[in-house]
Amino acid sequence: MPSEEELFANIDALLEEEPQLPPPAERARLREAAGITQARLAVALKTSTQTVKNYENGRSEPKSPRLEAYQRLLKGWAAKYPADSAPATPATPAPVVVPQQEASEASAGPAAGPEQAEAAAPVHTPAAPAPPRPPSRATARPETSSRRPAKKAAAPVADPRFPHGPLAVLDGDGSAYGAEGIVLDCPATTVVELVQWTLRESGLGAPKLNRHGKDSDPLIVLTAAAAVQLGLPERLEGHEQRRSLRLPDDHPVVKQVAKAKWQLTQRGFGPWPRIYRKAEGRERQCVQLAILPWDALDERSWPGVSEMAPADVARTLGLYAQRVITPRGSTAVSGLELMTALRPPTKPERDAETGNWISGHNPGSLGTEPMDPAPPEATAEHPVVVRSGWTGGFLNEEAYQWVRPVDTLSDGECLLPHAVGLDLNTAFLAAAARLVVGLSAPDHFHNVKFNPKIPGSWLVDLSHIELDPRLPSPFTPDGSRPTGPAWYQTHTVAYAQELGHNVAPLEAYLRRETGAYLDPWHDRLKNAYVDTLSDLGVTKGLSDVEFLAAMEQHKQADPALAAVLTAIKATIKGGVGKLRERPQGRHYKEGERWPALERPTWRPDIRAAVISKARVNMHRKLRNMATMTGLYPLAVLSDCVVYPSPGSSPLDFLPYAASGKPQPGGFRLGPTPGLAKPEGVQPMLWAVDLMEKGLNPARHIKGGDAVLDEGE
């Protein structure tokens, strides 16, 4: 027989346990039976209406002392309105009887509010039970549906392994805000506890983007308050370069991570630390952190996001994760990671001898091993160049930075009142469409016949080609005429041939295995860009006049969506740039390998192919514009071109047919990659003044600040 002391000790332990609340559906029933609105209850509990909604749909649970107050209220209501009795004061009208075949539509139709839809939702049993997960504040709830009013388009089916989405933003009070408005209770007080909670209880993560790929690791974004709560400094100081920011190895948090047998990547504990252990079977053990007060979100790529409320940060990053990828670092890093996620290097295959499954090469990918470039594709400090003593020159496939010589301006052009800038939407992304690149190592050839279908680098003399001085040369980034033999990517040489000139390569580095490696990357980012722009009110079906009006207002429509759009554009440019990441840090010595060279995605030849095609596309439009309209540009900077114009709108100089439709071949307005949008307008005299000073009007057309110098 148990003693009296043992029994009383057990009872005392029960009394000290956290108060238990009724199920979420019962909470809503009791409130409605009492005739109290969610807004009125929120005032009484000194919280928000959205938080009360979260209590009633199981998305979050109250904390002390609000927990005890809410429990006391619910107990009082339960005594007044037991489940088997009718409410004394009906909070909602009596239900309307509808035919059985219409019941499903009526319960979730547009006329039904969220509260009624949730209250009327039937209890459901999943077809296959999900793997057991330790209970958390948001997941410990009955299997009750929370159907919302039907939308025009069905939302994507959530992966049951990741019920709470790809990421969460943790605030200092332990609230972790998810991408879809959910709020989780995170009890972690150390970074190690946070990692364990994220992997075991949070339900965060995202499914793989390719069937041969890997699931995305969960991302936890820390606010300044959360960082301090976890023992991290609010700011990192004392480093010359932002990319070098990291905690010292003897910092208590770094030592805690190591003591718990977790590891950090080579970048250490910086703004985007990755904390991991070796995978157990198929289960990855890795959590990505992003620390907001350490400038994890660059203002240029994520304008205004670091200053948003945690729920809005979660919404913004969550939309980016849904449309692009769960962020893994800067937008440039994410752009590169997206390439690998969509084209995984390996796939499972049967071993011919043993019949066992092994990891094999995935056709169309870049493989698992880094590949040295051909000497002309490398950079001057690359080991391939330094070891071989290469002096034969390098590819110079870069975006345009060209200003038209002032002495080529006519009096008629100078008398036009305006200079109007046009910007090509995601020009690098448009160039990546159906772009065939090399997948294997380069082979060296001499006196080879040019073939425009083979990606590679060609030593060709294009200096004999004479073009209109009012246009930039298509063969050099600064638009100057070549002075002798030089290395060019395939698209540049093919364009010389397209212009009717003979090309006779002296030498070439070509790749035998080829493929459209960037196609899925292009498709996903194109959809992300177009869909986000459409959400901001700039849709495909607009006329040019409507398009210009929509572009005037689109950034004001929704700051979060505008930030996502900027991040998508930065992902494209940054991802292409990362294909040829240069060594960083003042201690680097020429000829040494640097970390980026160990990636299979360090591929300067692919970067050159994208930029070459983009520059050729730009020149082709410039040439067609001159043919159709007689207009010549004042300057070009990457994907921005400035034209003299009789009016302040692109409509005043773009070519249109008699039917009113845009003429094909020139610049056309529109929201899709490769089409143009207005970049800015300034007085013509302003542009000429900059040109006379050797400055580029395309760089400043948006803001009109003529005192900036070209180094910025």
XYZ file of C-alpha atoms in Angstrom:
712
model
C 0.000 0.000 0.000
C 1.322 3.489 -0.861
C 1.950 5.747 2.091
C 0.008 8.933 2.722
C 3.151 10.978 2.021
C 3.594 9.357 -1.428
C -0.041 9.978 -2.372
C 0.075 13.622 -1.261
C 3.354 14.132 -3.139
C 1.747 12.789 -6.320
C -1.273 15.034 -5.874
C 0.931 18.078 -5.263
C 2.864 17.295 -8.442
C -0.388 17.253 -10.420
C -1.448 20.570 -8.902
C 1.863 22.152 -9.915
C 1.548 21.050 -13.549
C 0.726 23.656 -16.197
C -3.033 24.307 -16.418
C -4.687 22.314 -19.193
C -7.084 24.025 -21.587
C -9.988 22.408 -23.438
C -9.439 21.567 -27.140
C -9.378 24.544 -29.545
C -12.794 23.766 -31.040
C -14.335 23.722 -27.550
C -12.780 27.112 -26.747
C -14.497 28.615 -29.776
C -17.813 26.926 -28.869
C -17.752 28.284 -25.340
C -16.974 31.835 -26.479
C -19.763 31.752 -29.068
C -22.186 30.312 -26.511
C -21.391 33.253 -24.245
C -22.033 35.691 -27.110
C -18.537 37.198 -26.905
C -16.634 38.208 -30.036
C -12.974 37.393 -30.578
C -12.162 41.105 -30.549
C -13.843 41.634 -27.160
C -12.044 38.610 -25.698
C -8.740 39.952 -27.035
C -9.309 43.226 -25.159
C -10.021 41.336 -21.927
C -6.873 39.222 -22.287
C -4.830 42.272 -23.390
C -3.760 40.629 -26.636
C -4.622 40.816 -30.337
C -7.661 39.419 -32.151
C -5.316 37.329 -34.310
C -3.834 35.741 -31.181
C -7.311 34.757 -29.967
C -7.956 33.239 -33.394
C -4.730 31.275 -33.013
C -5.907 29.996 -29.609
C -9.150 28.774 -31.172
C -7.655 27.035 -34.200
C -4.765 25.408 -32.359
C -2.022 27.483 -33.880
C -0.744 28.769 -30.540
C -1.306 28.518 -26.790
C -1.282 31.287 -24.155
C 1.540 31.680 -21.655
C 1.389 32.544 -17.977
C -0.246 34.695 -16.590
C -2.596 34.903 -19.587
C -2.871 31.090 -19.515
C -4.406 30.998 -16.020
C -6.792 33.861 -16.818
C -7.963 32.175 -20.027
C -8.426 28.857 -18.210
C -10.490 30.513 -15.482
C -12.724 32.127 -18.094
C -13.229 28.873 -19.995
C -14.050 26.967 -16.780
C -16.691 29.553 -15.944
C -18.214 29.318 -19.403
C -18.102 25.500 -19.311
C -20.178 25.508 -16.104
C -22.758 27.815 -17.727
C -22.854 26.232 -21.172
C -22.163 22.492 -21.030
C -21.650 20.798 -24.375
C -25.029 19.000 -24.300
C -27.113 22.126 -23.649
C -28.259 24.902 -25.956
C -26.627 28.327 -25.481
C -28.611 30.802 -23.421
C -27.916 33.617 -25.896
C -27.221 32.363 -29.412
C -24.080 34.035 -30.725
C -24.927 33.090 -34.309
C -28.184 32.601 -36.176
C -29.715 29.131 -36.264
C -28.124 27.021 -39.013
C -29.898 26.920 -42.341
C -30.774 23.409 -43.511
C -29.353 22.747 -46.969
C -29.657 19.699 -49.203
C -26.973 17.098 -48.492
C -25.290 17.508 -51.878
C -24.840 21.252 -51.205
C -23.559 20.931 -47.635
C -19.914 20.691 -48.578
C -20.008 23.835 -50.730
C -22.098 25.801 -48.230
C -19.786 25.069 -45.288
C -16.712 26.534 -47.005
C -18.192 28.947 -49.532
C -17.139 32.555 -49.904
C -20.046 33.760 -47.760
C -18.915 31.789 -44.718
C -16.594 33.572 -42.280
C -13.469 31.930 -40.858
C -15.077 31.295 -37.465
C -18.155 29.572 -38.907
C -16.055 27.557 -41.337
C -13.840 26.290 -38.517
C -16.761 25.542 -36.213
C -18.634 23.635 -38.916
C -15.646 21.634 -40.109
C -16.017 17.869 -39.658
C -13.642 15.703 -37.664
C -11.417 13.820 -40.075
C -9.096 10.865 -39.810
C -5.951 10.867 -41.948
C -5.578 8.071 -44.477
C -2.143 7.226 -43.086
C -1.050 8.362 -39.616
C 1.889 10.754 -39.579
C 5.049 9.724 -37.699
C 4.747 10.511 -33.975
C 6.124 13.904 -32.994
C 6.659 15.210 -29.466
C 3.860 17.615 -28.595
C 4.409 21.353 -28.848
C 2.114 24.238 -28.215
C 0.903 24.312 -31.796
C 0.862 20.586 -32.593
C -0.797 19.174 -29.463
C -4.358 19.523 -30.671
C -7.141 17.176 -31.746
C -7.526 16.075 -35.341
C -10.034 18.796 -36.157
C -10.172 20.381 -39.571
C -9.821 24.177 -39.810
C -11.140 24.711 -43.303
C -11.070 28.283 -44.574
C -13.345 29.795 -47.189
C -12.627 28.401 -50.637
C -10.187 30.357 -52.800
C -10.034 30.640 -56.566
C -6.898 28.518 -56.818
C -6.203 25.533 -54.605
C -3.202 25.968 -52.321
C -0.353 23.473 -52.742
C -0.670 20.390 -50.556
C 1.545 20.776 -47.503
C 4.104 18.056 -46.814
C 2.913 16.245 -43.648
C 6.530 16.028 -42.475
C 6.731 19.821 -42.340
C 3.305 20.979 -41.115
C 4.541 24.412 -40.046
C 6.343 25.462 -43.201
C 9.981 26.090 -44.099
C 11.005 28.620 -41.450
C 10.175 30.583 -38.348
C 11.191 33.942 -36.882
C 12.018 33.666 -33.181
C 11.379 36.668 -30.941
C 12.675 37.329 -27.451
C 9.516 36.083 -25.696
C 9.838 32.567 -27.131
C 7.251 33.064 -29.873
C 8.313 31.566 -33.201
C 6.345 33.092 -36.081
C 5.817 30.802 -39.070
C 5.361 31.639 -42.723
C 1.606 30.998 -42.817
C 0.663 33.033 -39.736
C 1.213 30.206 -37.291
C 2.838 30.988 -33.922
C 4.815 28.275 -32.137
C 6.000 28.256 -28.543
C 9.773 27.743 -28.464
C 11.026 27.003 -24.935
C 14.732 27.056 -25.925
C 17.044 29.251 -23.866
C 20.310 28.232 -25.578
C 21.354 27.747 -29.185
C 21.786 24.005 -28.602
C 18.244 23.729 -27.200
C 16.983 25.755 -30.173
C 18.594 23.330 -32.633
C 17.121 20.339 -30.818
C 13.655 21.896 -30.641
C 13.777 22.808 -34.326
C 14.638 19.278 -35.423
C 12.436 17.370 -32.974
C 9.374 19.477 -32.278
C 8.976 22.461 -34.583
C 7.642 20.697 -37.678
C 9.706 23.051 -39.849
C 11.372 22.237 -43.153
C 10.581 22.024 -46.855
C 10.432 19.136 -49.344
C 13.091 18.692 -52.009
C 12.719 20.513 -55.331
C 13.898 17.527 -57.377
C 13.127 13.874 -56.746
C 16.859 13.113 -56.569
C 17.588 16.066 -54.289
C 17.452 16.720 -50.558
C 14.830 18.320 -48.345
C 15.548 21.901 -47.345
C 16.813 22.258 -43.803
C 14.663 24.343 -41.445
C 15.549 28.014 -41.077
C 15.262 29.902 -37.786
C 15.561 33.678 -38.024
C 16.591 35.414 -34.801
C 15.479 38.917 -33.883
C 17.804 41.068 -31.784
C 15.842 40.190 -28.645
C 16.022 36.458 -29.412
C 19.746 36.634 -30.110
C 20.415 38.239 -26.726
C 18.101 35.755 -25.005
C 20.183 32.895 -26.443
C 23.443 34.376 -25.208
C 24.556 35.971 -28.472
C 25.863 39.537 -28.783
C 23.392 41.954 -30.307
C 26.061 43.173 -32.750
C 29.318 41.817 -34.133
C 32.152 44.312 -34.188
C 35.799 44.514 -35.134
C 35.932 43.050 -38.651
C 36.861 44.905 -41.811
C 34.574 42.952 -44.120
C 30.972 41.995 -43.498
C 31.568 38.496 -44.870
C 34.254 37.964 -42.161
C 31.848 38.560 -39.276
C 31.804 35.612 -36.915
C 32.004 34.731 -33.238
C 35.478 33.827 -31.983
C 36.080 30.133 -31.311
C 36.294 30.776 -27.562
C 32.853 32.417 -27.349
C 30.596 30.559 -24.858
C 27.933 29.822 -27.505
C 30.488 28.310 -29.904
C 31.887 26.204 -27.057
C 28.363 25.058 -26.097
C 27.708 23.945 -29.672
C 30.952 21.963 -29.786
C 30.383 20.418 -26.344
C 26.975 19.125 -27.469
C 28.699 17.374 -30.418
C 27.262 19.740 -33.032
C 29.413 21.217 -35.788
C 29.652 24.516 -37.651
C 30.614 24.919 -41.288
C 33.911 26.571 -42.262
C 32.249 29.982 -42.167
C 31.806 29.564 -38.412
C 29.125 31.291 -36.345
C 28.388 34.336 -38.489
C 25.184 35.985 -39.728
C 24.111 32.696 -41.418
C 25.490 29.857 -39.255
C 24.726 26.248 -40.181
C 24.689 23.847 -37.234
C 24.741 20.155 -38.093
C 25.643 16.587 -37.232
C 26.345 13.716 -39.566
C 23.088 12.448 -41.065
C 21.533 9.353 -39.513
C 20.379 7.223 -42.431
C 18.117 9.437 -44.543
C 17.421 11.895 -41.731
C 19.472 15.083 -42.063
C 20.420 16.834 -38.842
C 21.009 20.415 -39.851
C 19.517 23.772 -38.883
C 20.162 27.088 -40.624
C 20.096 30.248 -38.544
C 19.828 33.836 -39.775
C 20.642 36.561 -37.243
C 18.881 39.814 -38.138
C 20.922 42.226 -35.976
C 24.088 40.862 -37.610
C 22.857 42.080 -41.015
C 21.864 38.634 -42.266
C 19.373 40.324 -44.586
C 21.269 42.792 -46.769
C 19.234 45.966 -47.217
C 20.027 46.024 -50.962
C 18.500 42.578 -51.484
C 15.826 42.678 -48.750
C 14.792 46.351 -48.494
C 13.079 47.130 -45.205
C 12.665 43.502 -44.104
C 15.014 43.592 -41.108
C 12.900 46.422 -39.655
C 9.592 44.561 -40.032
C 7.692 42.890 -37.202
C 8.602 39.200 -36.747
C 5.343 37.977 -38.298
C 5.949 40.118 -41.390
C 9.551 38.915 -41.684
C 8.233 35.359 -41.589
C 5.662 36.112 -44.256
C 8.236 37.747 -46.538
C 10.882 35.039 -46.215
C 8.207 32.351 -46.350
C 6.933 33.573 -49.713
C 10.493 33.642 -51.049
C 11.008 30.090 -49.740
C 7.790 28.937 -51.395
C 8.584 30.484 -54.771
C 12.381 30.243 -54.862
C 14.137 28.298 -52.081
C 14.494 28.406 -48.316
C 17.212 31.043 -47.837
C 20.653 29.586 -47.147
C 22.595 32.830 -46.871
C 22.770 35.888 -49.089
C 20.563 35.982 -52.169
C 23.688 35.148 -54.213
C 24.272 32.016 -52.137
C 20.601 31.082 -52.448
C 20.774 31.546 -56.233
C 23.678 29.117 -56.436
C 22.046 26.650 -54.031
C 18.917 26.714 -56.180
C 20.912 25.488 -59.192
C 22.089 22.438 -57.247
C 18.684 21.811 -55.656
C 17.046 21.682 -59.097
C 19.889 19.706 -60.733
C 21.206 17.378 -57.984
C 24.616 15.904 -58.815
C 23.686 12.304 -57.991
C 20.805 9.853 -58.250
C 20.321 6.288 -56.995
C 21.100 3.509 -59.453
C 21.619 -0.259 -59.381
C 25.131 -1.630 -59.272
C 25.485 -3.972 -62.258
C 27.598 -6.470 -60.327
C 26.012 -6.574 -56.876
C 22.493 -5.380 -57.628
C 22.705 -2.961 -54.707
C 21.590 0.636 -54.894
C 24.502 3.051 -55.193
C 24.923 6.776 -55.790
C 25.416 7.487 -59.482
C 25.880 10.579 -61.644
C 22.700 12.467 -62.468
C 22.762 13.295 -66.225
C 22.542 17.014 -66.947
C 24.104 18.000 -63.626
C 27.591 19.302 -62.875
C 28.562 16.249 -60.820
C 30.087 16.121 -57.356
C 33.708 17.057 -58.069
C 35.090 20.527 -58.828
C 36.440 21.059 -62.336
C 39.381 23.233 -63.333
C 38.591 25.737 -66.084
C 40.570 26.244 -69.274
C 43.325 28.872 -68.695
C 41.544 31.645 -70.656
C 38.331 31.002 -68.643
C 40.108 31.347 -65.285
C 41.214 34.448 -63.380
C 44.771 35.707 -63.161
C 45.243 34.390 -59.602
C 43.862 30.896 -60.331
C 46.296 27.984 -59.738
C 45.765 26.769 -63.331
C 47.107 30.088 -64.602
C 49.878 30.539 -62.050
C 51.212 26.973 -62.367
C 51.217 26.985 -66.180
C 52.563 30.504 -66.592
C 49.678 31.242 -68.964
C 50.050 34.558 -70.811
C 47.533 34.013 -73.595
C 44.813 36.353 -72.293
C 41.412 35.774 -70.705
C 37.748 35.866 -71.565
C 36.352 39.362 -71.053
C 32.659 38.531 -71.222
C 31.111 41.176 -68.995
C 27.958 43.284 -69.089
C 27.959 46.582 -70.965
C 29.392 49.759 -69.432
C 29.322 52.014 -72.461
C 28.833 55.742 -73.022
C 28.377 57.044 -76.532
C 31.063 59.479 -77.719
C 29.679 63.004 -77.436
C 30.957 63.949 -80.885
C 28.553 61.451 -82.472
C 25.493 63.299 -81.128
C 23.565 65.224 -83.754
C 22.038 68.668 -83.227
C 18.598 67.106 -83.526
C 19.335 64.656 -80.707
C 20.729 67.399 -78.455
C 17.594 69.474 -78.965
C 15.284 66.684 -77.778
C 13.950 67.555 -74.316
C 14.282 64.239 -72.491
C 16.583 61.294 -71.810
C 14.527 58.194 -70.956
C 15.914 55.031 -69.394
C 14.661 51.522 -70.131
C 15.551 48.537 -67.969
C 15.310 44.973 -69.243
C 13.575 42.696 -66.763
C 16.021 40.116 -65.371
C 18.215 40.186 -68.495
C 20.538 37.455 -67.172
C 17.558 35.208 -66.489
C 16.235 35.753 -70.023
C 19.683 34.829 -71.362
C 19.680 31.596 -69.318
C 16.592 30.293 -71.142
C 17.462 27.265 -73.318
C 21.157 28.081 -72.869
C 23.372 25.104 -73.741
C 26.506 25.015 -71.600
C 29.411 22.624 -71.187
C 29.119 19.872 -68.594
C 32.464 18.110 -69.034
C 36.072 19.257 -68.780
C 37.449 21.432 -71.607
C 39.502 19.982 -74.473
C 42.116 22.055 -76.313
C 41.958 22.481 -80.113
C 44.053 24.367 -82.692
C 42.857 25.768 -86.044
C 39.357 24.464 -85.409
C 36.342 25.396 -87.508
C 33.811 27.495 -85.597
C 30.590 25.739 -84.623
C 27.931 27.939 -82.945
C 26.344 24.871 -81.302
C 29.412 23.970 -79.217
C 29.866 25.887 -75.932
C 33.398 26.968 -75.221
C 36.049 29.655 -75.557
C 37.466 30.704 -78.945
C 40.543 32.747 -79.828
C 39.370 34.888 -82.743
C 40.409 38.158 -84.378
C 37.296 40.365 -84.706
C 39.158 43.657 -85.023
C 38.392 43.908 -88.761
C 34.641 44.277 -88.103
C 33.578 47.905 -88.454
C 30.272 48.972 -86.900
C 28.336 52.201 -86.487
C 30.142 54.384 -83.884
C 26.743 55.428 -82.503
C 26.355 51.862 -81.226
C 28.629 49.956 -78.841
C 30.690 47.105 -80.226
C 28.989 43.802 -79.357
C 32.376 42.199 -78.695
C 33.644 44.200 -75.696
C 32.024 45.319 -72.424
C 33.094 48.954 -72.869
C 31.782 48.966 -76.439
C 35.167 49.721 -77.987
C 36.363 48.036 -81.178
C 38.662 45.022 -80.601
C 42.339 45.677 -81.409
C 43.417 42.124 -82.255
C 42.854 38.419 -81.445
C 41.016 37.827 -78.180
C 39.123 35.079 -76.371
C 35.343 35.053 -76.783
C 32.522 32.818 -75.636
C 30.537 30.955 -78.303
C 27.593 33.381 -78.378
C 29.804 36.380 -79.070
C 31.529 34.681 -82.005
C 28.192 33.389 -83.325
C 26.849 36.963 -83.328
C 29.797 38.131 -85.433
C 28.868 35.387 -87.880
C 25.203 36.461 -87.696
C 26.287 39.971 -88.728
C 27.754 38.477 -91.902
C 31.433 38.394 -91.006
C 33.871 35.547 -91.468
C 35.307 34.069 -88.269
C 38.397 31.876 -88.265
C 39.349 30.710 -84.751
C 43.047 30.250 -84.074
C 42.510 28.165 -80.973
C 39.638 26.898 -78.802
C 38.770 25.178 -75.534
C 35.554 23.208 -76.087
C 33.434 20.779 -74.098
C 32.148 17.540 -75.566
C 29.324 16.938 -73.057
C 26.705 19.680 -73.113
C 23.244 20.398 -71.772
C 20.750 23.085 -70.758
C 21.867 22.984 -67.133
C 20.134 26.246 -66.164
C 16.703 25.485 -67.654
C 14.935 24.460 -64.398
C 16.646 27.366 -62.598
C 15.337 29.737 -65.264
C 11.816 28.310 -65.138
C 11.476 28.511 -61.354
C 12.843 32.031 -61.088
C 10.808 33.243 -64.039
C 7.608 31.976 -62.420
C 8.627 33.519 -59.099
C 9.310 36.892 -60.726
C 6.164 36.979 -62.859
C 3.887 35.731 -60.057
C 5.234 38.241 -57.538
C 4.947 41.115 -59.993
C 1.393 39.965 -60.747
C 0.549 39.976 -57.021
C 1.708 43.603 -57.014
C -0.793 44.431 -59.757
C 1.508 44.197 -62.796
C -0.015 41.418 -64.879
C 0.614 40.064 -68.362
C -2.677 41.221 -69.860
C -2.134 44.960 -69.387
C -1.816 47.362 -72.287
C 1.410 49.387 -72.442
C -0.342 52.430 -70.965
C -1.790 50.323 -68.140
C 1.586 48.643 -67.612
C 3.333 51.979 -67.126
C 0.646 53.100 -64.665
C 0.928 49.827 -62.710
C 4.728 50.103 -62.553
C 4.382 53.574 -61.045
C 2.513 52.161 -58.043
C 3.580 48.528 -57.674
C 6.157 49.017 -54.889
C 3.635 50.813 -52.701
C 1.054 48.028 -52.959
C 2.710 45.695 -50.434
C 6.173 46.273 -48.893
C 6.642 42.555 -48.200
C 5.894 41.560 -51.796
C 8.082 44.388 -53.095
C 10.936 43.080 -50.945
C 10.435 39.558 -52.308
C 10.580 40.929 -55.867
C 13.865 42.706 -55.125
C 15.250 39.534 -53.537
C 14.315 37.467 -56.604
C 16.173 39.884 -58.885
C 19.192 39.819 -56.545
C 19.077 36.017 -56.535
C 19.394 35.956 -60.321
C 22.310 38.385 -60.594
C 24.043 37.064 -57.498
C 23.688 33.434 -58.536
C 25.294 34.136 -61.915
C 28.071 36.108 -60.209
C 28.786 33.277 -57.755
C 29.708 31.020 -60.697
C 33.042 32.871 -60.692
C 33.535 33.892 -57.070
C 36.946 35.517 -56.573
C 39.215 34.967 -53.526
C 38.368 37.069 -50.492
C 40.544 38.571 -47.784
C 43.799 40.464 -47.687
C 45.798 37.397 -46.651
C 45.131 35.506 -49.885
C 48.227 34.709 -51.967
C 48.118 34.375 -55.747
C 48.196 30.760 -56.915
C 46.550 29.331 -53.786
C 43.195 27.627 -54.022
C 40.312 29.398 -52.313
C 37.171 27.778 -50.847
C 34.883 28.554 -53.792
C 37.074 26.442 -56.098
C 35.997 23.310 -54.239
C 32.420 23.669 -55.509
C 31.300 21.919 -58.704
C 29.364 25.149 -59.341
C 32.545 27.235 -59.646
C 32.078 27.489 -63.404
C 33.324 30.761 -64.944
C 32.562 29.397 -68.415
C 28.841 29.143 -67.583
C 28.869 32.674 -66.189
C 30.569 33.880 -69.387
C 27.924 32.131 -71.505
C 25.051 33.862 -69.664
C 26.630 37.320 -69.841
C 27.727 36.917 -73.456
C 24.223 35.961 -74.530
C 22.691 38.831 -72.523
C 25.056 41.371 -74.095
C 24.424 40.025 -77.594
C 20.663 40.178 -76.955
C 21.027 43.821 -75.912
C 23.057 44.733 -79.017
C 20.573 43.014 -81.306
C 17.757 45.144 -79.873
C 19.867 48.312 -80.164
C 20.577 47.544 -83.811
C 16.922 46.766 -84.570
C 15.827 49.991 -82.856
C 18.193 52.004 -85.030
C 16.819 50.311 -88.150
C 13.161 50.810 -87.201
C 13.261 54.264 -85.614
C 16.586 55.880 -86.504
C 17.232 56.342 -82.769
C 20.596 55.578 -81.167
C 21.266 55.137 -77.443
C 23.162 57.580 -75.261
C 24.508 54.951 -72.880
C 24.143 51.348 -71.749
C 24.873 49.896 -68.324
C 24.286 46.147 -68.047
C 20.525 45.824 -68.649
C 19.701 49.566 -68.689
C 19.737 51.703 -71.837
C 19.113 55.455 -72.160
C 17.559 57.031 -75.288
C 16.980 60.648 -76.309
C 13.237 61.189 -76.518
C 10.730 63.855 -77.623
C 8.599 63.018 -74.583
C 9.003 61.819 -71.019
C 7.524 58.360 -71.640
C 8.913 55.281 -73.418
C 5.716 55.405 -75.483
C 7.137 58.522 -77.184
C 9.962 56.659 -78.938
C 9.316 52.900 -78.905
C 8.313 51.468 -82.304
C 4.659 50.507 -82.830
C 2.905 49.160 -85.918
C -0.096 50.902 -87.472
C -2.307 48.478 -85.542
C -0.883 49.806 -82.277
C 1.030 46.621 -81.492
C 4.751 46.810 -80.587
C 7.138 46.106 -83.433
C 9.011 42.823 -82.931
C 12.777 42.935 -82.590
C 13.081 46.183 -80.631
C 12.469 47.008 -76.994
C 8.979 46.109 -75.797
C 7.263 46.943 -72.532
C 5.992 44.141 -70.334
C 6.387 42.214 -67.055
C 8.212 39.094 -68.276
C 11.990 38.470 -68.404
C 13.615 40.151 -71.408
C 10.889 42.776 -71.824
C 11.450 46.356 -70.684
C 10.187 48.652 -67.963
C 10.851 52.373 -67.373
C 13.987 53.102 -65.360
C 13.798 56.890 -65.128
C 13.613 60.165 -67.053
C 15.838 63.248 -66.920
C 16.423 66.359 -69.072
C 18.547 65.774 -72.165
C 20.960 68.503 -71.077
C 21.544 66.577 -67.838
C 22.531 63.467 -69.823
C 24.850 65.378 -72.179
C 26.559 67.031 -69.218
C 27.296 63.640 -67.672
C 28.570 62.262 -70.973
C 30.966 65.188 -71.352
C 32.332 64.397 -67.876
C 32.887 60.777 -68.832
C 30.078 59.547 -66.583
C 27.364 57.087 -67.547
C 23.783 58.465 -67.629
C 22.403 54.920 -67.369
C 23.942 54.619 -63.911
C 22.188 57.738 -62.612
C 18.994 57.990 -64.700
C 16.885 56.683 -61.834
C 17.941 59.278 -59.286
C 19.571 61.956 -61.406
C 22.484 62.493 -59.030
C 25.248 63.705 -61.316
C 27.879 63.981 -58.590
C 28.202 60.236 -58.040
C 31.274 58.753 -59.574
C 31.550 55.635 -61.661
C 33.293 53.678 -58.942
C 30.123 53.452 -56.859
